[in-house]
CSV table of N, CA and C and ligand atoms in Angstrom, one decimal:
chain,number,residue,atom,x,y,z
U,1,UNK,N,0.8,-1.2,0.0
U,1,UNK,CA,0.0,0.0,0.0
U,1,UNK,C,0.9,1.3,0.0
U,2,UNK,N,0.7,2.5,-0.8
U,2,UNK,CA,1.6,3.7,-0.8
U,2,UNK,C,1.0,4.5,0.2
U,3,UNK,N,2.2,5.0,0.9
U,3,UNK,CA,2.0,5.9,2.7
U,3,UNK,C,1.2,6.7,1.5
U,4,UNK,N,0.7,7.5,2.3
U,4,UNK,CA,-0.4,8.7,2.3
U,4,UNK,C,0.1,9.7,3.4
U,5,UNK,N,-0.2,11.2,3.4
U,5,UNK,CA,0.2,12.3,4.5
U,5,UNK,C,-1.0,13.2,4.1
U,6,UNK,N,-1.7,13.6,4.9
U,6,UNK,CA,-2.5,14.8,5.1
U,6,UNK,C,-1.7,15.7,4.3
U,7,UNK,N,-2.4,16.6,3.7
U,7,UNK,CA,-1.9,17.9,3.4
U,7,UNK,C,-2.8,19.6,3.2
U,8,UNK,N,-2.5,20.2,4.0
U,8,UNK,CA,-3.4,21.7,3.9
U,8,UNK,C,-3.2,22.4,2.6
U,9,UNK,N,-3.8,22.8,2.1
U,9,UNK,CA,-3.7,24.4,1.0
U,9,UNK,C,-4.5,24.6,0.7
U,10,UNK,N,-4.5,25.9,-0.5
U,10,UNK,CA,-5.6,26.5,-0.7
U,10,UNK,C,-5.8,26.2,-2.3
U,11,UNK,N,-6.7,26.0,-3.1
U,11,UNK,CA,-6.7,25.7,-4.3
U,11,UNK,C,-8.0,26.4,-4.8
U,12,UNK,N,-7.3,27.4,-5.8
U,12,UNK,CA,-8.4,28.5,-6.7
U,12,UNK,C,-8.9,29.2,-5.5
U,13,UNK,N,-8.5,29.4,-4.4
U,13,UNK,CA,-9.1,30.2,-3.3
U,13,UNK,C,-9.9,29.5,-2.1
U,14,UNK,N,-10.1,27.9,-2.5
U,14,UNK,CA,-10.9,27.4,-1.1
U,14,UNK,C,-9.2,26.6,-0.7
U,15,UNK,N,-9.8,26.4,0.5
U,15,UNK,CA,-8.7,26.0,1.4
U,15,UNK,C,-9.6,24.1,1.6
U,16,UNK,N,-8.5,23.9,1.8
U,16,UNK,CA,-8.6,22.2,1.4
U,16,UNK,C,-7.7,21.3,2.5
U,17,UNK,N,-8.2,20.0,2.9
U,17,UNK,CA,-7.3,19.4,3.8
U,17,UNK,C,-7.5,17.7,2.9
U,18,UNK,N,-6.1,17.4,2.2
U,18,UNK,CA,-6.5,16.2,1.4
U,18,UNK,C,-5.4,15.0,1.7
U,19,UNK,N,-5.5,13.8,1.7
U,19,UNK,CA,-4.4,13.0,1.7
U,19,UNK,C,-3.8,12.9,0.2
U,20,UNK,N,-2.8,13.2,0.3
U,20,UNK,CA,-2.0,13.1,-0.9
U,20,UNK,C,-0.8,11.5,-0.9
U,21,UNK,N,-0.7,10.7,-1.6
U,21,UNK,CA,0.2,9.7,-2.1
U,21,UNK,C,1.8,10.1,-2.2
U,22,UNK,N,2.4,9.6,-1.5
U,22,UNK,CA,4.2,10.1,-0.9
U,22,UNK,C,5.1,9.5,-2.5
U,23,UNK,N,5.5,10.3,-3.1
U,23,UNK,CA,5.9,10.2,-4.2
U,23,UNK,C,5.2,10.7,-5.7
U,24,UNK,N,3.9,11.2,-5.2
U,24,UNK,CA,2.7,11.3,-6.4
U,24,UNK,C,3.1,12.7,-6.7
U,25,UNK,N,3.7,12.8,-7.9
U,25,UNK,CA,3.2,14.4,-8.5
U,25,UNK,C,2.1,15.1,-8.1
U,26,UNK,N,2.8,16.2,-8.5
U,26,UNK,CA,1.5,17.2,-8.0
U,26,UNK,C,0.4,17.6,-9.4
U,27,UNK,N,1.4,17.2,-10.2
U,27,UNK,CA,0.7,16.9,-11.6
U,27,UNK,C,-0.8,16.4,-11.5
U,28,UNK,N,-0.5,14.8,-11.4
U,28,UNK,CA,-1.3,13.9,-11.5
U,28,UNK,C,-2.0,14.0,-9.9
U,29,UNK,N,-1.4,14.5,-8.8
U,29,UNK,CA,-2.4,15.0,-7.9
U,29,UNK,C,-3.5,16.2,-8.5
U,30,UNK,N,-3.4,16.9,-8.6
U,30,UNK,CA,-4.4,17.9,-9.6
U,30,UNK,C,-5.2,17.1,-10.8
U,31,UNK,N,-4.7,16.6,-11.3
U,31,UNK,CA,-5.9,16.0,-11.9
U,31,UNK,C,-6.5,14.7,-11.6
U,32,UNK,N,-5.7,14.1,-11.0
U,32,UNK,CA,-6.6,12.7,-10.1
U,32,UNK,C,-7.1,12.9,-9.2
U,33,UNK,N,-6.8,13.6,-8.0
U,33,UNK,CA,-7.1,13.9,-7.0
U,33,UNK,C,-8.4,14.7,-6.7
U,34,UNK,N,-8.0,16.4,-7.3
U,34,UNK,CA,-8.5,17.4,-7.5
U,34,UNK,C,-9.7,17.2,-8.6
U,35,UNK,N,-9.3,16.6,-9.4
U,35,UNK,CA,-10.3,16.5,-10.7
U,35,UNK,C,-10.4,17.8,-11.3
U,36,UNK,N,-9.2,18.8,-11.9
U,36,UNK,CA,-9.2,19.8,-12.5
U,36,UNK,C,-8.0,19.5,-13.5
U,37,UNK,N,-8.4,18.7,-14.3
U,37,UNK,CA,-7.8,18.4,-15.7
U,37,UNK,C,-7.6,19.5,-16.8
U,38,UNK,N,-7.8,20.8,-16.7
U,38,UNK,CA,-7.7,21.6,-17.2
U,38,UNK,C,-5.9,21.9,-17.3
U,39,UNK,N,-5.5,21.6,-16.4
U,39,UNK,CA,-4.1,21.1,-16.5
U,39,UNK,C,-3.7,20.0,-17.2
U,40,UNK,N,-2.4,20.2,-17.7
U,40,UNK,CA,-2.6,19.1,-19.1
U,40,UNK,C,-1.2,18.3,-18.8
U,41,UNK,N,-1.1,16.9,-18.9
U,41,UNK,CA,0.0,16.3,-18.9
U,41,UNK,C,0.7,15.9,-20.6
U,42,UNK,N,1.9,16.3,-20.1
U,42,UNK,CA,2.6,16.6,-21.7
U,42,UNK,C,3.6,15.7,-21.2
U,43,UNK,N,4.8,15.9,-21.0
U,43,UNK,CA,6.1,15.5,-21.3
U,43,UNK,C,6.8,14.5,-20.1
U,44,UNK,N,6.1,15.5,-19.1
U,44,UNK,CA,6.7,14.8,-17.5
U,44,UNK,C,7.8,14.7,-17.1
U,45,UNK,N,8.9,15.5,-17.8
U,45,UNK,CA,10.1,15.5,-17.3
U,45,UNK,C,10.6,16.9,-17.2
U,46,UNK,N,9.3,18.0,-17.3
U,46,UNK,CA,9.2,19.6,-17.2
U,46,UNK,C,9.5,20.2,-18.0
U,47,UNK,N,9.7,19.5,-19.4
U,47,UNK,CA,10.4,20.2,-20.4
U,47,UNK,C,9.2,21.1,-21.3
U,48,UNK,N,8.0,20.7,-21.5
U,48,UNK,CA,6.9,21.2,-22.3
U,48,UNK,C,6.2,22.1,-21.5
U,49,UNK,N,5.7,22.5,-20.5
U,49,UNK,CA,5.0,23.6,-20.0
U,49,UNK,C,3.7,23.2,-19.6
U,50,UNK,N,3.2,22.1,-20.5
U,50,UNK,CA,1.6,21.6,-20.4
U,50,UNK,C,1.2,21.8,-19.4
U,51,UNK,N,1.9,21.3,-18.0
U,51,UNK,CA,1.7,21.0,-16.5
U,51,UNK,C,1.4,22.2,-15.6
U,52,UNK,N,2.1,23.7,-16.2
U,52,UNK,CA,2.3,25.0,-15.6
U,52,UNK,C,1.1,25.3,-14.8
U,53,UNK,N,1.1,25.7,-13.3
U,53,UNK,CA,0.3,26.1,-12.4
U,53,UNK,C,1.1,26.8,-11.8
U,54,UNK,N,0.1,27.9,-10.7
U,54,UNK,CA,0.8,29.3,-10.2
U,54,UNK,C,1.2,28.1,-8.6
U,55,UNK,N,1.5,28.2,-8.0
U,55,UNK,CA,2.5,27.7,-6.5
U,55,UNK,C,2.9,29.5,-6.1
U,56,UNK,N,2.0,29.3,-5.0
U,56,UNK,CA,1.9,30.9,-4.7
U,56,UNK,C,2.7,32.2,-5.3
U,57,UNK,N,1.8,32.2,-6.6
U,57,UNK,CA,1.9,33.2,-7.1
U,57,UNK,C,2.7,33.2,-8.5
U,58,UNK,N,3.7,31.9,-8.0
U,58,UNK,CA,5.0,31.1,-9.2
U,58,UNK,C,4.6,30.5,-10.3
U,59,UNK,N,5.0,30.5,-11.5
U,59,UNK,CA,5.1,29.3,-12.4
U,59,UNK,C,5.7,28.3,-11.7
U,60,UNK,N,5.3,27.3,-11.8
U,60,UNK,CA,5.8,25.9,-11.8
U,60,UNK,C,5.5,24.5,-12.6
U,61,UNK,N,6.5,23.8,-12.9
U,61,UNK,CA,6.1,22.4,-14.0
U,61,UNK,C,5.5,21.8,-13.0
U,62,UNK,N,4.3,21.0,-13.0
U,62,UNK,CA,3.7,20.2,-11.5
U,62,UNK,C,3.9,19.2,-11.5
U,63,UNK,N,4.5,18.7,-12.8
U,63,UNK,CA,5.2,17.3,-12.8
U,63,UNK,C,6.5,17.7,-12.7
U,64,UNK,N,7.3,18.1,-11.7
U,64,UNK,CA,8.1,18.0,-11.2
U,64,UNK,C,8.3,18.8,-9.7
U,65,UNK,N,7.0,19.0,-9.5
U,65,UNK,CA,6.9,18.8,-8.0
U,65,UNK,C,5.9,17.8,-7.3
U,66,UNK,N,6.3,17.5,-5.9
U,66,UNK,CA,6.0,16.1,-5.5
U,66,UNK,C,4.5,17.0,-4.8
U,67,UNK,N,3.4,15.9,-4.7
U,67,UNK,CA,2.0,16.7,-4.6
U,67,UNK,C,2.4,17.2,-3.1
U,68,UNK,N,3.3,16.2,-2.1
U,68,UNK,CA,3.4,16.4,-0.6
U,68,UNK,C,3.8,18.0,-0.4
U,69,UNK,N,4.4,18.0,-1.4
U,69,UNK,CA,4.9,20.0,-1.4
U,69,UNK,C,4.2,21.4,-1.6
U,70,UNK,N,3.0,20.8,-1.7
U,70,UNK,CA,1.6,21.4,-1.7
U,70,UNK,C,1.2,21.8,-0.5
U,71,UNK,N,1.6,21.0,0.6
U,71,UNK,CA,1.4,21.7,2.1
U,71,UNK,C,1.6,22.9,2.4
U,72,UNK,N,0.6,23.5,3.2
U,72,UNK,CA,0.7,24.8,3.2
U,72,UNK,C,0.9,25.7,2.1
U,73,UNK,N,0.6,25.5,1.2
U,73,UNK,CA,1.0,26.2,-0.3
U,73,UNK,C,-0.4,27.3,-0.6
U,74,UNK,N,-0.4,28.1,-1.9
U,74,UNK,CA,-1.2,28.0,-2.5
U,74,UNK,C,-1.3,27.9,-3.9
U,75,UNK,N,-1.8,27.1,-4.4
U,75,UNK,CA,-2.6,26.9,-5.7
U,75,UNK,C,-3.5,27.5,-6.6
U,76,UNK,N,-2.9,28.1,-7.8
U,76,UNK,CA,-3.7,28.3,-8.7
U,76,UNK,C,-3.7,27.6,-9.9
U,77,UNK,N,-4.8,27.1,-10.2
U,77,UNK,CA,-4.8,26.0,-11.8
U,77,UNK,C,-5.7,26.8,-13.0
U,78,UNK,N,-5.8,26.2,-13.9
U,78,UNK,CA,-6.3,27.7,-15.2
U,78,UNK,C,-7.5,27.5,-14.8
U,79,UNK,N,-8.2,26.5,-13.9
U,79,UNK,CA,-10.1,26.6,-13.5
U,79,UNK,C,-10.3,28.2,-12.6
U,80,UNK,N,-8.9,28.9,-11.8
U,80,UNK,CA,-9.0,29.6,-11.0
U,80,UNK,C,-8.8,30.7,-11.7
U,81,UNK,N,-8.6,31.0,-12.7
U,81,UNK,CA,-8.5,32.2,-13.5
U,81,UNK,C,-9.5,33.4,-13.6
U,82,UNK,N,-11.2,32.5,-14.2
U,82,UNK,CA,-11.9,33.2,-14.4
U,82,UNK,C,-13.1,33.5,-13.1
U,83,UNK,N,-13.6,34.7,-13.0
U,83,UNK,CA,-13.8,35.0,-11.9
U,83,UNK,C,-15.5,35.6,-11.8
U,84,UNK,N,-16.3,34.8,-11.1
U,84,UNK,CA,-17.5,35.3,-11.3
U,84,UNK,C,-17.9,35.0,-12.7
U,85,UNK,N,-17.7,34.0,-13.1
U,85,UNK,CA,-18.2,33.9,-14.3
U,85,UNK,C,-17.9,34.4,-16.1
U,86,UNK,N,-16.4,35.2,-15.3
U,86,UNK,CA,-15.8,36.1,-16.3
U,86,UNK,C,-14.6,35.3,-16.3
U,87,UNK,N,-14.1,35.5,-17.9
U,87,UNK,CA,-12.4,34.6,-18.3
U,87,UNK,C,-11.9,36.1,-17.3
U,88,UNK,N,-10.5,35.8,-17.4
U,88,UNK,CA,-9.1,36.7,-17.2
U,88,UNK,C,-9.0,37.6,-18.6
U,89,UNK,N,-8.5,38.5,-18.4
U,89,UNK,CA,-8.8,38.8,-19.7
U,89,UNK,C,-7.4,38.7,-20.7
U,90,UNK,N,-6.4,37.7,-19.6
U,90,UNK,CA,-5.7,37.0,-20.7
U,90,UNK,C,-6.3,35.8,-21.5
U,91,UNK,N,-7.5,35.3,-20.8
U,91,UNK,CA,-7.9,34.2,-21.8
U,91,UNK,C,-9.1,34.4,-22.7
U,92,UNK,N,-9.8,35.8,-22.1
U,92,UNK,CA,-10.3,36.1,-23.4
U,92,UNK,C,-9.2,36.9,-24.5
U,93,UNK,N,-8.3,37.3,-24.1
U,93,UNK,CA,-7.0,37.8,-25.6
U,93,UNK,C,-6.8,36.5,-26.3
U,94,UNK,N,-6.9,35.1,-25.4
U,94,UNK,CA,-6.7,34.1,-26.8
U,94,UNK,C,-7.2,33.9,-27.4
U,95,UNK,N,-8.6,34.1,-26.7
U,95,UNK,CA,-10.2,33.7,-27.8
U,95,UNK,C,-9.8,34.5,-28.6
U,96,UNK,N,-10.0,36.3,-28.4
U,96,UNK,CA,-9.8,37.1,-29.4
U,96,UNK,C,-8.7,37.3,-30.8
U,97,UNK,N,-7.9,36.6,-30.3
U,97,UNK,CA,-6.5,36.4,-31.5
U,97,UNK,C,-6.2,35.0,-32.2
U,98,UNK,N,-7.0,34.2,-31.7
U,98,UNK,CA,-7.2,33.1,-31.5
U,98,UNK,C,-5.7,31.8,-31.6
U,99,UNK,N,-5.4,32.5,-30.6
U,99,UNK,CA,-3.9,31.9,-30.3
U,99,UNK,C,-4.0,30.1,-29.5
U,100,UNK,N,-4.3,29.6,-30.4
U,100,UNK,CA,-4.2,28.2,-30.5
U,100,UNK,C,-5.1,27.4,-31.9
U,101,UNK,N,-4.3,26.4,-31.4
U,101,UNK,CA,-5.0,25.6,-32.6
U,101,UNK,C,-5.3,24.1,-31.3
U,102,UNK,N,-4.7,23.3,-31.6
U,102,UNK,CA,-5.2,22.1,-30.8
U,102,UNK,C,-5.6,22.5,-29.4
U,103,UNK,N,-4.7,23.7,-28.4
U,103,UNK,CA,-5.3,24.2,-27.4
U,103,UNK,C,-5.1,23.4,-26.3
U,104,UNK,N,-3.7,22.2,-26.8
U,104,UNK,CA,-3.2,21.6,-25.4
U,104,UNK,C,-2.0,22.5,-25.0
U,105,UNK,N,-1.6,23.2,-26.1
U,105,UNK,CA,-0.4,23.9,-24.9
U,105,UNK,C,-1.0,25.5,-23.9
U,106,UNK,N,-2.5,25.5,-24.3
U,106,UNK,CA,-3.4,26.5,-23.5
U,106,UNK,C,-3.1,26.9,-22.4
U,107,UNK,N,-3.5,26.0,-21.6
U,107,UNK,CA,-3.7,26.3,-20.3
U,107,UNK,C,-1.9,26.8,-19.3
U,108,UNK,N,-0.9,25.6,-19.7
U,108,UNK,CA,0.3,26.4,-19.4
U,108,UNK,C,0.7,27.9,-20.0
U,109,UNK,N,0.1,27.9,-21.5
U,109,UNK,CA,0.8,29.7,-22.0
U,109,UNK,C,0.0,30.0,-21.2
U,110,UNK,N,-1.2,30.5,-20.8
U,110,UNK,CA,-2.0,31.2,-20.2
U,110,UNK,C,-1.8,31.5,-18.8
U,111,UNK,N,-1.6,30.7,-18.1
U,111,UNK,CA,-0.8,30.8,-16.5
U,111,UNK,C,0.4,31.3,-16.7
U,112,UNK,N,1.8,31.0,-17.5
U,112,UNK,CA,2.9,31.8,-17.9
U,112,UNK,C,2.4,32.8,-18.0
U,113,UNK,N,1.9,33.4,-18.9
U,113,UNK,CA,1.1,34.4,-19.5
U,113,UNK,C,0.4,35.4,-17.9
U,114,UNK,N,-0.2,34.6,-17.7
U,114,UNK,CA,-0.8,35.6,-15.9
U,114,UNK,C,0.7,35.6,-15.1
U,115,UNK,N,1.5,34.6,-14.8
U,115,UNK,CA,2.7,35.4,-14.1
U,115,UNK,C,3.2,36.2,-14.3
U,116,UNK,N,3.3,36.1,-15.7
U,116,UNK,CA,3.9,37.3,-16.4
U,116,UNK,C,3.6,39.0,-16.0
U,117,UNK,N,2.2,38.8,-16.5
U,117,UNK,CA,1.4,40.2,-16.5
U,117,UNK,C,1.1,40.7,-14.9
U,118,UNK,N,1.0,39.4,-14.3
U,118,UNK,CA,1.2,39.9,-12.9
U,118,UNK,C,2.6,40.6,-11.9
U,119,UNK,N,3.8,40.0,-12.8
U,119,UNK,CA,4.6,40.8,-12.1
U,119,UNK,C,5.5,42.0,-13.1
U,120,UNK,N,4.8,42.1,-14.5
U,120,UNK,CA,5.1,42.9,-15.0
U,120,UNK,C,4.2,43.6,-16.2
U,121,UNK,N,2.9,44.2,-15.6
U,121,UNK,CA,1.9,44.7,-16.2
U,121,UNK,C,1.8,44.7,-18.0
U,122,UNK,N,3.3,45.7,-17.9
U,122,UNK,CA,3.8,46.1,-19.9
U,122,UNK,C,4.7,45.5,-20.3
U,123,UNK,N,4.7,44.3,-20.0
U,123,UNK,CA,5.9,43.7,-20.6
U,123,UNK,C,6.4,43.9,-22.2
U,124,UNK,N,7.9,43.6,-22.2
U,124,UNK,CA,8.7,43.7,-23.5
U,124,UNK,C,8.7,42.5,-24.1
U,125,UNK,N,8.9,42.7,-25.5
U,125,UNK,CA,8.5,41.6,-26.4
U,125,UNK,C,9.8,40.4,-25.7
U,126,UNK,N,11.2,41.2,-25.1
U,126,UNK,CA,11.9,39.9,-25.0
U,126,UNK,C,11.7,39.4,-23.8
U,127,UNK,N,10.6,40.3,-22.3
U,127,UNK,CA,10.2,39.3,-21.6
U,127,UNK,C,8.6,38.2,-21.6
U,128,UNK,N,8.3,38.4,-22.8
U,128,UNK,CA,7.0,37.9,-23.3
U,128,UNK,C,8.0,36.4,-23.7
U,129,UNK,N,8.8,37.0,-24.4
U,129,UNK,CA,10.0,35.6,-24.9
U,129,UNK,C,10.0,34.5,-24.0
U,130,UNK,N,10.9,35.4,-22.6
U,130,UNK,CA,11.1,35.0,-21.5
U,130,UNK,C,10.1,34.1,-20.7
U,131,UNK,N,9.5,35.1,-20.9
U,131,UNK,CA,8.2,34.1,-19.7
U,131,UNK,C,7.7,32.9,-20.9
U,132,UNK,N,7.5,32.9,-21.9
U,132,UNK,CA,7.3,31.8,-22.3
U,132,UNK,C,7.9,30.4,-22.9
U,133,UNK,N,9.8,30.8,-22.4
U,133,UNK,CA,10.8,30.4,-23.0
U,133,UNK,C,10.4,28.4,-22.3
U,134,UNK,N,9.6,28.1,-21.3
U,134,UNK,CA,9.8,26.8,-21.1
U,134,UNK,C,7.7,26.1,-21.4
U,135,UNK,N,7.3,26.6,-22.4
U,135,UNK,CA,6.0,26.5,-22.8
U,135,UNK,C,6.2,25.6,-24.4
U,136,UNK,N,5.9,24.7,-25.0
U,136,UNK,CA,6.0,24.5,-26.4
U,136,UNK,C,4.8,24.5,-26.6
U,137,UNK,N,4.9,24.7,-27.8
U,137,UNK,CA,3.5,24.6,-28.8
U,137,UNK,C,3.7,23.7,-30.3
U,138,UNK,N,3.3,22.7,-29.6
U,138,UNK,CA,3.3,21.7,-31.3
U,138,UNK,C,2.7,22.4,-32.7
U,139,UNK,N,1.8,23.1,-32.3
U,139,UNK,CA,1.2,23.9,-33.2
U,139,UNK,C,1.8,25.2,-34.2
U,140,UNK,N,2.7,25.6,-33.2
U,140,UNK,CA,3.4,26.8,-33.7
U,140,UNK,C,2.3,28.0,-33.7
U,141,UNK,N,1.4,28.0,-32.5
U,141,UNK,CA,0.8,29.2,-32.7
U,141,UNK,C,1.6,30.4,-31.7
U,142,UNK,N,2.8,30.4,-31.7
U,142,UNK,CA,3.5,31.3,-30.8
U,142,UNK,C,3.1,32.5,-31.3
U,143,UNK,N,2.8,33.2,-32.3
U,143,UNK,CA,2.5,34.1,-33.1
U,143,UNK,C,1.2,35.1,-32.3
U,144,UNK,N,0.8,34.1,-32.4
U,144,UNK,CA,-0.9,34.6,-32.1
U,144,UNK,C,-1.1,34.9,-30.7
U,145,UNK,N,-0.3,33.6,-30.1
U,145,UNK,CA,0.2,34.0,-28.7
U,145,UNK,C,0.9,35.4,-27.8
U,146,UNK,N,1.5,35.3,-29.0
U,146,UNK,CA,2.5,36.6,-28.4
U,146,UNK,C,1.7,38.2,-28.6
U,147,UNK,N,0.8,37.8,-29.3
U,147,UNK,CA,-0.2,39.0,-30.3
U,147,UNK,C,-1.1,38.8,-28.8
U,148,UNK,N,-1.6,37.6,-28.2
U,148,UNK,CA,-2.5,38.0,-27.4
U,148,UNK,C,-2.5,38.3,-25.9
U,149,UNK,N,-0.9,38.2,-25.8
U,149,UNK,CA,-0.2,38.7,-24.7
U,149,UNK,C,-0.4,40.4,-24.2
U,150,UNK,N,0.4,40.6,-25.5
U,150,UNK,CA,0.7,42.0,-25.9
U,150,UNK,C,-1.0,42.9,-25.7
U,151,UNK,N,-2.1,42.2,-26.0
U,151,UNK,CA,-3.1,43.1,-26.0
U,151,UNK,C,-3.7,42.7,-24.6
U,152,UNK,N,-3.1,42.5,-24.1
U,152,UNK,CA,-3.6,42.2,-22.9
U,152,UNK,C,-2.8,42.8,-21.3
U,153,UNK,N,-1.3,43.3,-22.3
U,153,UNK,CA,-0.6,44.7,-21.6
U,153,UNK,C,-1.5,46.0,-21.1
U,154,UNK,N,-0.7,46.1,-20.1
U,154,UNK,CA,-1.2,47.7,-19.9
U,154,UNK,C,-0.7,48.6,-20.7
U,155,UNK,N,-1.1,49.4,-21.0
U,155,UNK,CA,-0.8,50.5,-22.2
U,155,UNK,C,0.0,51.8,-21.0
G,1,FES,S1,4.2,17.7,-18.4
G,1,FES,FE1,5.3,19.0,-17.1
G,1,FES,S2,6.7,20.1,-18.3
G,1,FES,FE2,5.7,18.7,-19.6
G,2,FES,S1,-2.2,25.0,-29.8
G,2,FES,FE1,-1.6,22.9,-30.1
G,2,FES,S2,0.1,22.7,-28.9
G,2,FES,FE2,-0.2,24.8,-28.8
């Protein structure tokens, strides 16, 4: 049987007390666990971005953190984005530019994308670069991405 440990945090803003699996991603804790698959498993060795969730306030690959490191934490996943029934209005810039095509590399540009704008309102095209330098897009919609970043700057 795999140990199990209690763990506290807060996820999309409710606070949570859950047994998490001693070794289990936090990955596949979020979507097994939590049942917010809106997070996407890609690569699992943190190379693709798919995984990206805020860890108070951070980007982080979640498959490459262990779920136990979630204690006391907090959590945002792309379900905590929209608010009252309203997208972020980074994710309506993707609708509007329509920066994706298959829309699995979505949900990590978009969290990149809110780190970003969160700790730097007007960002430069080479920290747009930046912040999205560990995200792939099989699609190659970087283009449209970067178009829907940019309109989503403070002016
Ligand atoms: S699934 Fe985590 S970085 Fe690819
Ligand atoms: S839209 Fe398909 S991987 Fe980015």
């Amino acid at each position: 049987m795999s140990e199990k440990v209690n763990i506290n945090f807060s996820v999309n803003g409710d606070q949570e007390t859950r047994e998490a699996v001693v070794g289990q991603t936090l990955l596949k804790f979020i979507r097994d666990e939590l049942h917010l698959t809106g997070t996407k498993e890609g690569c699992e060795i943190g190379e693709c971005g798919a995984c990206i969730v805020l860890l108070n306030g951070k980007p982080v690959n979640s498959c490459m953190v262990l779920a136990v490191e979630l204690d006391g934490q907090e959590l945002v996943t792309i379900e905590g984005l929209a608010k009252n029934g309203e997208l972020d209005r980074i994710q309506q810039a993707f609708i509007d530019h329509a920066a994706f095509q298959c829309g699995y590399c979505t949900p990590g540009m978009i969290i990149s994308a809110r780190a970003l704008l969160d700790r730097k309102p007007s960002p430069t095209d080479e920290d747009i670069n930046e912040a999205l330098s560990g995200n792939l897009c099989r699609c190659g919609a970087y283009q449209e991405i970067r178009e829907a970043i940019k309109a989503s700057s403070k002016k």
